[in-house]
Amino acid sequence: MSSPLPAAPQASKPGLRRLSAEAAIAALPELADILLDCIEGGASVGFMADFSRDEAEAYWRDVAAGVASGATLLLAAEQDGRLAGTVQLGLKQPPNQPHRADLKKLLVHRTARGLGFARLLLDAAEAEAGHAGKSLLVLDTATGSPAEAIYARLGWSPSGIIPNYALWPDGRFCDTTIFYKAL
C-alpha cells in the first residue's frame, strides 16, 4: 500500500507517496518514463544514453524487490495524477553503519522541474530516514550538475570530489561530489 505524505505548495495538485513494492510494479511505465527522461536530459544517474525502456523497467523491478525486502524506501511525487519524480533511501547498511542511509536516484521529470518537487522529495526522504532511526544521509552526484546545486542549496554538505568517478550518458567522464547531511 502507498501512504500519503505532505504536498508541495508550489505545484498544482501535487502530492507525495511512499510506494510499496506492488505500487512500484503498477507504476513501472511512469517510473521508466521518469528515468529515461532524466537520462535523455543528460543526467548522470548510472546509465548510458542507449538505456532502453526494457532495461528501465527491469531496473525498477529490482528497486521494487528492494522495497519488498525492506532494504529500500521509494518515494514518488505526483502532479495531476501522474508521477513527476522519485527518490530512494537505501536503508540496509553494514553492521557498523546502522545509523546511516544512502539517498539514491533523486529523479524529477524535466516537465516538472522548477515546481519544488526536488525539495518535496528530499524533505520527505529526510523525514522518513529520521523515522527509520537514521541520523546520517550520504549521496553522490555529478560535479557541476544542477543536482549538485540543489543539494548544496538544501543544506547538504560536500565532503569531497572524486575525479572521473562516473560517466555522463554520452560516455564522457564526470567528476562526482560526495554529500552528507546529519539529521
XYZ file of C-alpha atoms in Angstrom, residues 43-46 88-90 101-107 136-152 156-163 165-167 174-181:
50
model
C 21.742 13.297 -16.022
C 24.497 11.020 -14.753
C 22.334 8.569 -12.821
C 24.163 5.332 -13.528
C 15.082 6.268 -2.873
C 16.606 5.649 0.527
C 18.986 2.726 0.836
C 21.214 5.621 4.844
C 22.084 6.325 1.215
C 19.990 8.817 -0.726
C 19.692 7.447 -4.259
C 18.253 8.467 -7.607
C 16.557 11.790 -6.968
C 14.801 11.982 -10.344
C 23.206 10.479 8.695
C 22.428 10.543 4.980
C 25.018 10.236 2.200
C 24.757 10.703 -1.571
C 26.895 11.240 -4.630
C 26.117 13.409 -7.638
C 27.830 14.678 -10.758
C 30.028 17.681 -10.004
C 28.763 20.829 -11.703
C 25.309 19.366 -12.342
C 22.023 21.076 -11.468
C 21.559 18.370 -8.822
C 24.775 19.427 -7.084
C 23.419 22.969 -6.749
C 20.104 21.677 -5.373
C 21.775 19.600 -2.652
C 24.010 22.497 -1.601
C 23.686 19.157 2.289
C 27.436 19.415 2.974
C 30.017 18.425 0.351
C 32.748 16.161 1.675
C 34.874 15.894 -1.445
C 35.152 15.393 -5.173
C 36.320 12.221 -6.890
C 37.730 12.915 -10.380
C 34.260 8.754 -10.930
C 31.495 8.070 -13.453
C 30.374 8.741 -16.996
C 32.404 13.235 -14.962
C 33.673 14.074 -11.522
C 31.459 13.194 -8.579
C 30.798 15.186 -5.414
C 30.007 13.272 -2.232
C 27.483 14.976 0.062
C 26.243 14.189 3.556
C 23.562 15.517 5.853
